[in-house]
mmCIF file of C-alpha atoms and ligand atoms in Angstrom:
data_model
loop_
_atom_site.group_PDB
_atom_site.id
_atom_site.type_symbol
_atom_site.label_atom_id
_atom_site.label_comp_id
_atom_site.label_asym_id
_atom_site.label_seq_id
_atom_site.Cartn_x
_atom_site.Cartn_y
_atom_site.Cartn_z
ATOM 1 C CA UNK N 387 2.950 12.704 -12.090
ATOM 2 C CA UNK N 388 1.764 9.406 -10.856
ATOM 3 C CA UNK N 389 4.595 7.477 -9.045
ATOM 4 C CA UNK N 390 5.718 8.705 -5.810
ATOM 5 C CA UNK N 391 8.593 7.013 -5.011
ATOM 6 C CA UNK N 392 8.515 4.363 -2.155
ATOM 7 C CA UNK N 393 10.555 4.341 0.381
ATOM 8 C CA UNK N 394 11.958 0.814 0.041
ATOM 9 C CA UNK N 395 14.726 1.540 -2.515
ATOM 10 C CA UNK N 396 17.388 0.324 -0.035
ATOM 11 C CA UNK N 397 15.929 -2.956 0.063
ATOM 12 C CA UNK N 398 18.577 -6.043 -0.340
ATOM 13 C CA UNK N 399 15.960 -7.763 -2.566
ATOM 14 C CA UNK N 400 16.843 -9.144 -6.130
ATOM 15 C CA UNK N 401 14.743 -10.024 -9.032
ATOM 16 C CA UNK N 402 11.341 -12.338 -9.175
ATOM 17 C CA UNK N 403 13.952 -15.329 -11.036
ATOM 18 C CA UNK N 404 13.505 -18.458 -9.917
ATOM 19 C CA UNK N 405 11.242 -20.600 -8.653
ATOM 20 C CA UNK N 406 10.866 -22.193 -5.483
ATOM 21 C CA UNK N 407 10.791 -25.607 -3.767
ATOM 22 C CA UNK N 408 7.681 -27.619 -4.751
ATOM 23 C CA UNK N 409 7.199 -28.789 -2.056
ATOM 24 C CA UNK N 410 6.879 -27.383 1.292
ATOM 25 C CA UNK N 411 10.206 -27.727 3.037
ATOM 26 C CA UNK N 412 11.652 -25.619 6.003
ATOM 27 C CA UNK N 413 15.032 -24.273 5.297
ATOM 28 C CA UNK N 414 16.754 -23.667 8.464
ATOM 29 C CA UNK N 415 20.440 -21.858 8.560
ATOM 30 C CA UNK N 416 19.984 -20.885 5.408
ATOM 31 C CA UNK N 417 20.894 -17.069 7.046
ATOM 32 C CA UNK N 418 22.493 -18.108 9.884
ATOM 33 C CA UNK N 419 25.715 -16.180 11.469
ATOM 34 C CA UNK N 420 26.329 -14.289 14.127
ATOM 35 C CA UNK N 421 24.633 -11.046 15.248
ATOM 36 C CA UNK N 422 27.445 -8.788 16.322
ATOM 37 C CA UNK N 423 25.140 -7.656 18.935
ATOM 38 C CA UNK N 424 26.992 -9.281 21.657
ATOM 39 C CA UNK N 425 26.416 -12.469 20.416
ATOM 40 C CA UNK N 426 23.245 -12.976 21.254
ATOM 41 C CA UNK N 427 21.588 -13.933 17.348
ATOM 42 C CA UNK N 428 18.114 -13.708 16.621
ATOM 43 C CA UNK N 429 16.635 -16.163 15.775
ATOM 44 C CA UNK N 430 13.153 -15.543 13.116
ATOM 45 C CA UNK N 431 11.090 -18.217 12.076
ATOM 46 C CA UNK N 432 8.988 -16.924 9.202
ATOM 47 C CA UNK N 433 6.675 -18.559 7.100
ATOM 48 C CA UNK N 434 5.647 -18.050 3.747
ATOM 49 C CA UNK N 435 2.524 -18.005 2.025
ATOM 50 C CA UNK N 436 3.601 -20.322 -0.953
ATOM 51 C CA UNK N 437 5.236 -19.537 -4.477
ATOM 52 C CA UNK N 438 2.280 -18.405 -5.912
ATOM 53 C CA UNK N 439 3.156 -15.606 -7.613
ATOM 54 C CA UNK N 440 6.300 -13.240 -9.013
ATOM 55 C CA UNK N 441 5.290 -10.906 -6.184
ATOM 56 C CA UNK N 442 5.533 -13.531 -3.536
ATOM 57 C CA UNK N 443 9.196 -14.990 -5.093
ATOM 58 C CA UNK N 444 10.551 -11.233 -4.583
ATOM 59 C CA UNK N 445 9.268 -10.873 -1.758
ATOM 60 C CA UNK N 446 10.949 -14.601 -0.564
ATOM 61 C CA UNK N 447 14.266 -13.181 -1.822
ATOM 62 C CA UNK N 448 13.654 -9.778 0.583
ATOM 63 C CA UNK N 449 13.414 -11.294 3.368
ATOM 64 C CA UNK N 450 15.678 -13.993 2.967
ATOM 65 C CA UNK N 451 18.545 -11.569 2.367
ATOM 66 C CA UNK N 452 17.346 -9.175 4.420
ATOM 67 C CA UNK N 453 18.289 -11.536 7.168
ATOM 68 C CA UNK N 454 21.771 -12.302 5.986
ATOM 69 C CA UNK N 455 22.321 -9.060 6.260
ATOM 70 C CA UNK N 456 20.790 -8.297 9.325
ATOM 71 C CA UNK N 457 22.739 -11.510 10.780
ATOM 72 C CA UNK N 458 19.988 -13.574 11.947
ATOM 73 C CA UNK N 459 19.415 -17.372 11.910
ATOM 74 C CA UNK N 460 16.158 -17.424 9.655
ATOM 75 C CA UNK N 461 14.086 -20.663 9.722
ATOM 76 C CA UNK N 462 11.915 -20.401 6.823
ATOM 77 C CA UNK N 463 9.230 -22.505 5.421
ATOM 78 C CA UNK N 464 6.665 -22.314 2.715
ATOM 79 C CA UNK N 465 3.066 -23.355 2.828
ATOM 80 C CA UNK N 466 2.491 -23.993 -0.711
ATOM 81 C CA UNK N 467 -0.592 -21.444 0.249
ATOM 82 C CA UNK N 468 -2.177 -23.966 2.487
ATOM 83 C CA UNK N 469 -3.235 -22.359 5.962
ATOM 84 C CA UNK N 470 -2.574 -25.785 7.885
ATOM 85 C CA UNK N 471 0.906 -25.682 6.852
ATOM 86 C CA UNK N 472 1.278 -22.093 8.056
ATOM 87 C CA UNK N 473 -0.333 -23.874 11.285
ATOM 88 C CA UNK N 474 2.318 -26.767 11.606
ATOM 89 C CA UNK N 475 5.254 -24.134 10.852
ATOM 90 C CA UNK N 476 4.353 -21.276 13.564
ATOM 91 C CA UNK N 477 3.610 -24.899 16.014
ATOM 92 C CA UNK N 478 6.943 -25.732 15.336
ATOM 93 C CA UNK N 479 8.260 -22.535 15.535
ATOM 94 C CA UNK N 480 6.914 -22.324 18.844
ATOM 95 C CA UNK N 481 8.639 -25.476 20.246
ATOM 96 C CA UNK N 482 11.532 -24.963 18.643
ATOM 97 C CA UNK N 483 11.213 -21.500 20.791
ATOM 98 C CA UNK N 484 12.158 -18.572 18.399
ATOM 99 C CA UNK N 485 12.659 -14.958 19.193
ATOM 100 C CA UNK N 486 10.139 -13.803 16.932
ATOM 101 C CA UNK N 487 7.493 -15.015 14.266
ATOM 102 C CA UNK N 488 6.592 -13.514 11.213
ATOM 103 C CA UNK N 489 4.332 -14.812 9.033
ATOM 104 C CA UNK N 490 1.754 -13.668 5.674
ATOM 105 C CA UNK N 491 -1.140 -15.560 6.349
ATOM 106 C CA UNK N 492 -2.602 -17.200 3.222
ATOM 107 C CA UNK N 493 -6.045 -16.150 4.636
ATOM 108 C CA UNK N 494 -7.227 -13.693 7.731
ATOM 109 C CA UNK N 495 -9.517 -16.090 9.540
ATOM 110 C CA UNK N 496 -8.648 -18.761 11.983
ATOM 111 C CA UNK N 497 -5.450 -18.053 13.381
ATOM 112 C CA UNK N 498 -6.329 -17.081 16.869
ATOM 113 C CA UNK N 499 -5.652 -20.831 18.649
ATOM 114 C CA UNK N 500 -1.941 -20.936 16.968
ATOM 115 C CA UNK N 501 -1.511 -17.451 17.780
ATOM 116 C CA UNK N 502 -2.388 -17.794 21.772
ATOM 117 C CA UNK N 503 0.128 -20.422 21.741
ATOM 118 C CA UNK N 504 2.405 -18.540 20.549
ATOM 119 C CA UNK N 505 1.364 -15.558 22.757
ATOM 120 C CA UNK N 506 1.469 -18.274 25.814
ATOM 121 C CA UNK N 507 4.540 -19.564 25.420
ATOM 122 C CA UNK N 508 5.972 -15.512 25.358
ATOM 123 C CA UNK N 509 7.154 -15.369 21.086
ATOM 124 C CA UNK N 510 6.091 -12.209 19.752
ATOM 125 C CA UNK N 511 4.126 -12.389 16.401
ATOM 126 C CA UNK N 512 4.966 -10.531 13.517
ATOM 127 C CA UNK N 513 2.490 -10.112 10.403
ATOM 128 C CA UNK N 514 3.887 -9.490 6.845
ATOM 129 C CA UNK N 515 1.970 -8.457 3.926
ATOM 130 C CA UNK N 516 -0.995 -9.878 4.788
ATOM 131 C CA UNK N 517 -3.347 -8.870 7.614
ATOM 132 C CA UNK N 518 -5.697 -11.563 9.790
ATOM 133 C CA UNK N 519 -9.068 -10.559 11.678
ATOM 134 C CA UNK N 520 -8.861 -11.499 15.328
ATOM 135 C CA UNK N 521 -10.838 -10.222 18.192
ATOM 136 C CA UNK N 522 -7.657 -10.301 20.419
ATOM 137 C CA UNK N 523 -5.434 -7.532 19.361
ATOM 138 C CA UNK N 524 -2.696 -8.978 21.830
ATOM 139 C CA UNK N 525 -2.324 -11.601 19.643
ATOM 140 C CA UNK N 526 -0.115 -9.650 17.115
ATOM 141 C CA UNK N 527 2.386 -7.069 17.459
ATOM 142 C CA UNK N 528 1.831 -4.997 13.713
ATOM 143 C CA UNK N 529 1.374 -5.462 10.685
ATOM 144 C CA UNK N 530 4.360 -4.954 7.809
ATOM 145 C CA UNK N 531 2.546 -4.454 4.424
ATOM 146 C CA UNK N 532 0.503 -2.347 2.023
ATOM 147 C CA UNK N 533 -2.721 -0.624 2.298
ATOM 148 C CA UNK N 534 -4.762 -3.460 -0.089
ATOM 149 C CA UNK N 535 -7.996 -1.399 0.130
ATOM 150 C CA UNK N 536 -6.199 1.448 -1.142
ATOM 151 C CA UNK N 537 -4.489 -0.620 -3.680
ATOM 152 C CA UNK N 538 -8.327 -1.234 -5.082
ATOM 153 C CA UNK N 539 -9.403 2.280 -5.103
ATOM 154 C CA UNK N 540 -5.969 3.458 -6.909
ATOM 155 C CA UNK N 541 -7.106 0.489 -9.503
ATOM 156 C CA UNK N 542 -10.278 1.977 -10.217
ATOM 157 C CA UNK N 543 -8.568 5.465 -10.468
ATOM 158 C CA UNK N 544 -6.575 4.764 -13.139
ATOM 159 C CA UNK N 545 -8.886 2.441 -14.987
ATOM 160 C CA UNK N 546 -10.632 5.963 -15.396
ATOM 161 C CA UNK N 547 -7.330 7.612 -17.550
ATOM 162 C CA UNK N 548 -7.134 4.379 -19.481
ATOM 163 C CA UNK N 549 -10.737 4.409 -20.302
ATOM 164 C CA UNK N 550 -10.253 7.710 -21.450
ATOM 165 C CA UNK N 551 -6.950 7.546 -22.900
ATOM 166 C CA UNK N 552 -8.132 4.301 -25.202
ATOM 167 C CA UNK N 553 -11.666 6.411 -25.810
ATOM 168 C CA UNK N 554 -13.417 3.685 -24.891
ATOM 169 C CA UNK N 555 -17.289 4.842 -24.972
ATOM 170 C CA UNK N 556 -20.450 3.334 -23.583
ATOM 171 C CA UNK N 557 -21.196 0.324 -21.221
ATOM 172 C CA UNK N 558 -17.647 -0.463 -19.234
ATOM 173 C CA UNK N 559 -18.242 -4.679 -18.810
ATOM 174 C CA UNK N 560 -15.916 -5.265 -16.371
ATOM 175 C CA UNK N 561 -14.073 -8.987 -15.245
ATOM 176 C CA UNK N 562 -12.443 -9.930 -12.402
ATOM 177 C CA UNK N 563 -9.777 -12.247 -11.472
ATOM 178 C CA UNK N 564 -9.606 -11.953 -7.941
ATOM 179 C CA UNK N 565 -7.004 -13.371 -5.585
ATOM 180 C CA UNK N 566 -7.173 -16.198 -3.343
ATOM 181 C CA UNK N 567 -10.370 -16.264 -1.615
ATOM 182 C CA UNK N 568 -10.167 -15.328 2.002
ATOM 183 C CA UNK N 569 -7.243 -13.814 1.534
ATOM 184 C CA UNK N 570 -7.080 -10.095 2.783
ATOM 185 C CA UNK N 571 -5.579 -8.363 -0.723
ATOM 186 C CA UNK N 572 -8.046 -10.350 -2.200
ATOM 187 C CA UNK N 573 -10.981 -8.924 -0.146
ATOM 188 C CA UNK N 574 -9.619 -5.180 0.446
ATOM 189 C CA UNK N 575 -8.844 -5.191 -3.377
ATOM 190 C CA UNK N 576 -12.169 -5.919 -4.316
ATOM 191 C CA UNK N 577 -13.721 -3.693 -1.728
ATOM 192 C CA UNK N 578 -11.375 -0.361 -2.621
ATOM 193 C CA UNK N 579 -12.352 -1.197 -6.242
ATOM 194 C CA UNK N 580 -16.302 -1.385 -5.643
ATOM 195 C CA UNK N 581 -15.856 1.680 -3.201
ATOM 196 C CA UNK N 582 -14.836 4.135 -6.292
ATOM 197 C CA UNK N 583 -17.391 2.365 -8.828
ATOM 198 C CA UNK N 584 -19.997 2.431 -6.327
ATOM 199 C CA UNK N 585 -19.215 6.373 -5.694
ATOM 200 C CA UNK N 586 -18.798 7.245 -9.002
ATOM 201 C CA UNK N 587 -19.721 4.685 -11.639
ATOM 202 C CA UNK N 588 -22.938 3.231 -10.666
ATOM 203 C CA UNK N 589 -24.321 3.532 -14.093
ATOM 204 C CA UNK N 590 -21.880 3.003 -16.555
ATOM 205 C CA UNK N 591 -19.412 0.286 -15.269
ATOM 206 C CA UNK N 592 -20.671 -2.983 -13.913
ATOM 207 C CA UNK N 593 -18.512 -5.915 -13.119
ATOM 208 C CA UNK N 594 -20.165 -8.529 -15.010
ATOM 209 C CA UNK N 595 -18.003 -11.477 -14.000
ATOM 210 C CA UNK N 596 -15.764 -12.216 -11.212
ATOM 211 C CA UNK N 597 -13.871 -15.442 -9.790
ATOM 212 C CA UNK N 598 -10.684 -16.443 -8.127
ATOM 213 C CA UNK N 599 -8.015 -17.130 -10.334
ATOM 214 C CA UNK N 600 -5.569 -17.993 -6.653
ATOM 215 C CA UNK N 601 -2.738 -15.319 -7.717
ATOM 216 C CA UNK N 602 -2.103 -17.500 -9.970
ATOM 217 C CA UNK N 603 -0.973 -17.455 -14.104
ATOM 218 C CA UNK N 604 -2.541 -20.663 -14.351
ATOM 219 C CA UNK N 605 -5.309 -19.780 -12.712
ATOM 220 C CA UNK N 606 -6.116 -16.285 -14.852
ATOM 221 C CA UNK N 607 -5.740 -18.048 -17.873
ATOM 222 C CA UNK N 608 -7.984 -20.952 -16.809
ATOM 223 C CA UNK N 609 -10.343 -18.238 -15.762
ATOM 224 C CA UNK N 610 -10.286 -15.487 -18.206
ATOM 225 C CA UNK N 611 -11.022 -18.529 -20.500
ATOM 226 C CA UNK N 612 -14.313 -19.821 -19.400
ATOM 227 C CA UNK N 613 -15.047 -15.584 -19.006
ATOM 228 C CA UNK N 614 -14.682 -15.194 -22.295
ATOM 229 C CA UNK N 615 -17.198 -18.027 -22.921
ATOM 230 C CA UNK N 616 -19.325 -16.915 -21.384
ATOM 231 C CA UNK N 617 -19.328 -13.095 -21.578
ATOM 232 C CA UNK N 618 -17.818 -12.531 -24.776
ATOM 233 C CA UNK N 619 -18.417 -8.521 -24.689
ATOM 234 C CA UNK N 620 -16.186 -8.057 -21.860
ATOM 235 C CA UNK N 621 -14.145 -4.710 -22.871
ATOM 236 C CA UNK N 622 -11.855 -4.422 -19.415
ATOM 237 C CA UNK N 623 -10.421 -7.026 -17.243
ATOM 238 C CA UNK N 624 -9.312 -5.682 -13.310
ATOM 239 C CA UNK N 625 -6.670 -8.497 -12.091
ATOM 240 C CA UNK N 626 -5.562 -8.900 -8.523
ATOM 241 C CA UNK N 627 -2.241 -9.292 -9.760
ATOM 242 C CA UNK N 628 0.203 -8.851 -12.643
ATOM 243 C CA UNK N 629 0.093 -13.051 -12.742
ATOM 244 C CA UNK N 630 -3.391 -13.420 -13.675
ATOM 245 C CA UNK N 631 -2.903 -10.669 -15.912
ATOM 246 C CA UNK N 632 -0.708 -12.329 -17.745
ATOM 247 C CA UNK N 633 -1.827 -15.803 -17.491
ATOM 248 C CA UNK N 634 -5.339 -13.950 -19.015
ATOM 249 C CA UNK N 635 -3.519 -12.122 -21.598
ATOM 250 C CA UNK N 636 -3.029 -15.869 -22.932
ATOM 251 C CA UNK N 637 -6.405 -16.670 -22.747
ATOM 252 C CA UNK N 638 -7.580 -13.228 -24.912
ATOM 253 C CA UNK N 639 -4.930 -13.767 -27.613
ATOM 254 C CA UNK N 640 -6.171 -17.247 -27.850
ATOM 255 C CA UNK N 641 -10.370 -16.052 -28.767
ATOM 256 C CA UNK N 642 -8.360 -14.011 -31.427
ATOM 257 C CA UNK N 643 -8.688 -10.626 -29.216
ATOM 258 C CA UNK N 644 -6.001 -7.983 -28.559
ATOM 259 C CA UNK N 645 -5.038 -7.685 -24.527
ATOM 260 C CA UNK N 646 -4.593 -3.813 -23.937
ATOM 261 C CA UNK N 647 -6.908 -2.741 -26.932
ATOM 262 C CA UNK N 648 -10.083 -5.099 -27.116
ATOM 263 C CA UNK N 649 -9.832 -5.716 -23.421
ATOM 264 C CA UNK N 650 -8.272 -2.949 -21.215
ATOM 265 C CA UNK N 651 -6.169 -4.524 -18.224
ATOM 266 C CA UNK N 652 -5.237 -3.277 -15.301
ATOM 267 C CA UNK N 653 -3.726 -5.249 -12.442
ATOM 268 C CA UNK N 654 -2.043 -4.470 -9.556
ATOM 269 C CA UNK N 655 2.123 -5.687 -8.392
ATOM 270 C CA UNK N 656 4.339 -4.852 -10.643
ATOM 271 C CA UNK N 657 6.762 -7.357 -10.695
ATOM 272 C CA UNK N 658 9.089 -7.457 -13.828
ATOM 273 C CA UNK N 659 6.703 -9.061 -16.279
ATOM 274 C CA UNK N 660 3.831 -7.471 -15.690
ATOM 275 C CA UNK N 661 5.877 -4.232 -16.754
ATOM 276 C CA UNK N 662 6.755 -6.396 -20.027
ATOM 277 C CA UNK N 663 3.002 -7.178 -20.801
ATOM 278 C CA UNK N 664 2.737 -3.248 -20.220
ATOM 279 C CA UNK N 665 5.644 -2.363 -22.318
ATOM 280 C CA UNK N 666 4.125 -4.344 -25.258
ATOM 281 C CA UNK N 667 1.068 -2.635 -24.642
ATOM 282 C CA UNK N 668 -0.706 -5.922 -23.603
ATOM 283 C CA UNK N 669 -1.390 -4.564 -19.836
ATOM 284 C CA UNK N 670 -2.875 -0.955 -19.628
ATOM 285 C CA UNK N 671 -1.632 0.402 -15.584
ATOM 286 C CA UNK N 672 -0.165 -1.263 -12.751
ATOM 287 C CA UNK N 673 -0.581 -0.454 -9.656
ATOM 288 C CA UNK N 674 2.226 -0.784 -7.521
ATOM 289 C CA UNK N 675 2.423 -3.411 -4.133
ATOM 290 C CA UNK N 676 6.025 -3.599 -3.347
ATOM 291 C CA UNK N 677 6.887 -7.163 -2.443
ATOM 292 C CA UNK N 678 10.584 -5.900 -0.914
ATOM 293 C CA UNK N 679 9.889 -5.682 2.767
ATOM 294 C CA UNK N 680 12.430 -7.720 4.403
ATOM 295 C CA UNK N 681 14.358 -4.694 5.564
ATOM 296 C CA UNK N 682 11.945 -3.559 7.709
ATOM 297 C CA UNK N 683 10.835 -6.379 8.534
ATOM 298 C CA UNK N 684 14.358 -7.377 10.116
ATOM 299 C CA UNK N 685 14.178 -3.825 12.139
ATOM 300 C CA UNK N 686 10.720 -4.118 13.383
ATOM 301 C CA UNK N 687 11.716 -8.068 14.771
ATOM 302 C CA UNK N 688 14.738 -6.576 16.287
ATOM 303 C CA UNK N 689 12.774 -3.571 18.219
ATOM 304 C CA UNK N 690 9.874 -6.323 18.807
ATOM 305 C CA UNK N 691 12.861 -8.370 20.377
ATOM 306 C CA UNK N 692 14.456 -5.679 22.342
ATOM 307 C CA UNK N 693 10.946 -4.589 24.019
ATOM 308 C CA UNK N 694 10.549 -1.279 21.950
ATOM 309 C CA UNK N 695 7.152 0.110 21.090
ATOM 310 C CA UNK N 696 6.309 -0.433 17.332
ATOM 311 C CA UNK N 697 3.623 1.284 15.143
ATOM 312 C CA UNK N 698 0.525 -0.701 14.721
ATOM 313 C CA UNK N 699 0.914 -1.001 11.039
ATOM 314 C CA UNK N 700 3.705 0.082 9.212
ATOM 315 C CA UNK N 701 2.639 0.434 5.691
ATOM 316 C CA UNK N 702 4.696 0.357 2.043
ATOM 317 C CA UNK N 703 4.254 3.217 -0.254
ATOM 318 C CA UNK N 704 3.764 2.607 -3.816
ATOM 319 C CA UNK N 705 3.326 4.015 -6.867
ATOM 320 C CA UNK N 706 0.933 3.574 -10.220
ATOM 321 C CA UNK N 707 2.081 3.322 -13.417
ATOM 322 C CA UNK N 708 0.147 3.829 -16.660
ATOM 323 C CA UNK N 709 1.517 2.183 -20.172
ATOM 324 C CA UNK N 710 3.300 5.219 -21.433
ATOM 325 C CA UNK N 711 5.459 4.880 -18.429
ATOM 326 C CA UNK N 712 6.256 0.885 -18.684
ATOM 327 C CA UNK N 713 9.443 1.291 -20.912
ATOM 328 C CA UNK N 714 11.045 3.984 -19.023
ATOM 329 C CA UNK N 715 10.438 2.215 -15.555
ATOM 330 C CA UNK N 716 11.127 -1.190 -16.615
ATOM 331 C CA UNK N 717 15.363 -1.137 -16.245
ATOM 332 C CA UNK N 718 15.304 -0.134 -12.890
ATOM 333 C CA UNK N 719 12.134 -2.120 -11.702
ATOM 334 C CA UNK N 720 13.840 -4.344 -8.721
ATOM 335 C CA UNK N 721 11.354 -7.354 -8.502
HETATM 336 O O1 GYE T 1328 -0.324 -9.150 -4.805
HETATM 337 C C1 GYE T 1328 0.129 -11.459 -5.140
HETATM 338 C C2 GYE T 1328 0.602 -12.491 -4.196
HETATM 339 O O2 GYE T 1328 -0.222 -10.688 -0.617
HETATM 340 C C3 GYE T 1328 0.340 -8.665 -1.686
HETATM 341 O O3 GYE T 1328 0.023 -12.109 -2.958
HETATM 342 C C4 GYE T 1328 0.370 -10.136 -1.730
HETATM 343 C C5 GYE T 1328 -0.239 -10.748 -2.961
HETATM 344 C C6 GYE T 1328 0.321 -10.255 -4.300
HETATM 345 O O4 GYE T 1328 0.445 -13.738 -4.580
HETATM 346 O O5 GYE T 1328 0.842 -11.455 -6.334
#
């Protein structure tokens, strides 16, 4: 049995539909009401990463009404996946003088000036999803989000049952479409993935090419493209997420290939469409990153508020999923 179930299923979060602003805009009151805890509202400012992604749009809609229902005035604002507009959001944040930030960094370096300002002026910092490195622990209260590096080995786990399962036999010429660069799922991906094939496939898998496709389905098609040029015997691709996946699934159909047969895919989300590409047997296994975790999120700010003592890191638990599973799974998939 390879899903366990994760512990999120009361999450208020609705499907990946929808895109966006464009541009990045903050979108204040769009939560707003009162507490009920005395009257006293909190008020969050949290802000987003971008719109990158179907991952990243659930996880917008989590938090978003995750806040409604927790009753707190949410000033949110999206960086269009530009780390100087998470800057200018948390400054403003600051002045504006919040409760509590939360924020997914686009990347994990170069935070630590914002985040003494914030740590100055006495706002509690909350990260989501995404970790950043910082040689002042004080700077951050925890971390709300998966276990990326983990996410990478479980890839490389199952890429063994579909290697097996499609009897694929000799050299395994791997491609990646990695995420953002900088960004910590990119890096811990790559690094859980490279920990399983160093341990245990040092001679007959060897990623052959590998490039940032920025979470993007633009970006994995654009990718997978010139890959395909340029290594043409390419038999499995390993995406960062179901996006590139299916942005690359474009790209394969397009040099005449069959995703899922000529190229085995596995990427790692599973947001809606990526269990669509796997129910039409154009993605091989998913591995599960659960994008719903404005719940917690909105009882970790209120314990950070009210002075309680929080875990360091409170991680999601997710599942994998090969094909077989995709068309049983896919009604009740949330995001
Ligand atoms: O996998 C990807 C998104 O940080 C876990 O960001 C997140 C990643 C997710 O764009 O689809």
């Amino acid at each position: 049995m390879l899903s366990r179930r994760n512990f999120l299923t009361a999450a208020v979060g609705v499907a990946a539909a929808g895109g966006l602003a464009a541009c990045a805009k903050e979108d204040d009151g769009a939560s707003s009401s009162s507490s009920g805890d005395g009257g006293k509202a909190i008020t969050l400012g949290f802000s987003q990463v971008g719109s990158e992604s179907g991952w990243r749009s659930a996880n917008t809609d989590s938090v978003k009404a995750a806040a409604k229902e927790a009753g707190y005035t949410l000033k949110f604002s999206d960086a269009q996946q530009k780390q100087e507009n998470q800057i200018s959001a948390i400054r403003s944040y600051i002045t504006q003088g919040v409760d509590v930030i939360a924020f997914s960094p686009v990347v994990v370096t170069g935070w630590d000036a914002v985040l003494k300002e914030a740590k100055a002026k006495k706002i509690p910092v909350v990260l989501t999803d995404r970790s950043v490195e910082t040689s002042d622990e004080s700077l951050y209260v925890t971390l709300v989000g998966s276990d990326f590096t983990d996410e990478g080995r479980r890839a490389a786990k199952i890429l063994e049952k579909v290697i097996a399962k499609a009897g694929l036999k000799g050299a395994v010429k791997i491609a990646q479409l990695e995420g953002t660069t900088g960004a910590a799922p990119a890096i811990e991906r790559a690094k859980g993935f490279k920990e399983v094939m160093d341990a245990s496939h040092k001679d007959d898998w060897k990623v052959v090419v590998s490039q940032t496709g920025d979470f993007t389905r633009a970006g994995g098609k654009q990718v997978m493209a010139a890959f395909l040029t340029s290594n043409p015997d390419i038999n499995v691709l390993f995406a960062h997420n179901d996006d590139m996946a299916i942005g690359a699934i474009q790209s394969i159909e397009a040099a005449g290939k069959k995703p899922g047969k000529d190229i085995l895919i596995v990427s790692i989300d599973g947001v809606k469409d990526g269990f669509v590409a796997m129910s039409e047997g154009k993605i091989n296994a998913i591995v599960e990153c659960n994008p719903l975790l404005g719940p917690q999120l909105m009882d970790v700010v209120k314990k950070v508020k009210d002075g309680e003592t929080v875990e360091r890191w409170i991680k999601t638990e997710e599942g994998d999923f090969m094909q077989d599973q995709a068309a049983a799974a896919l009604p009740s998939r949330k995001y």
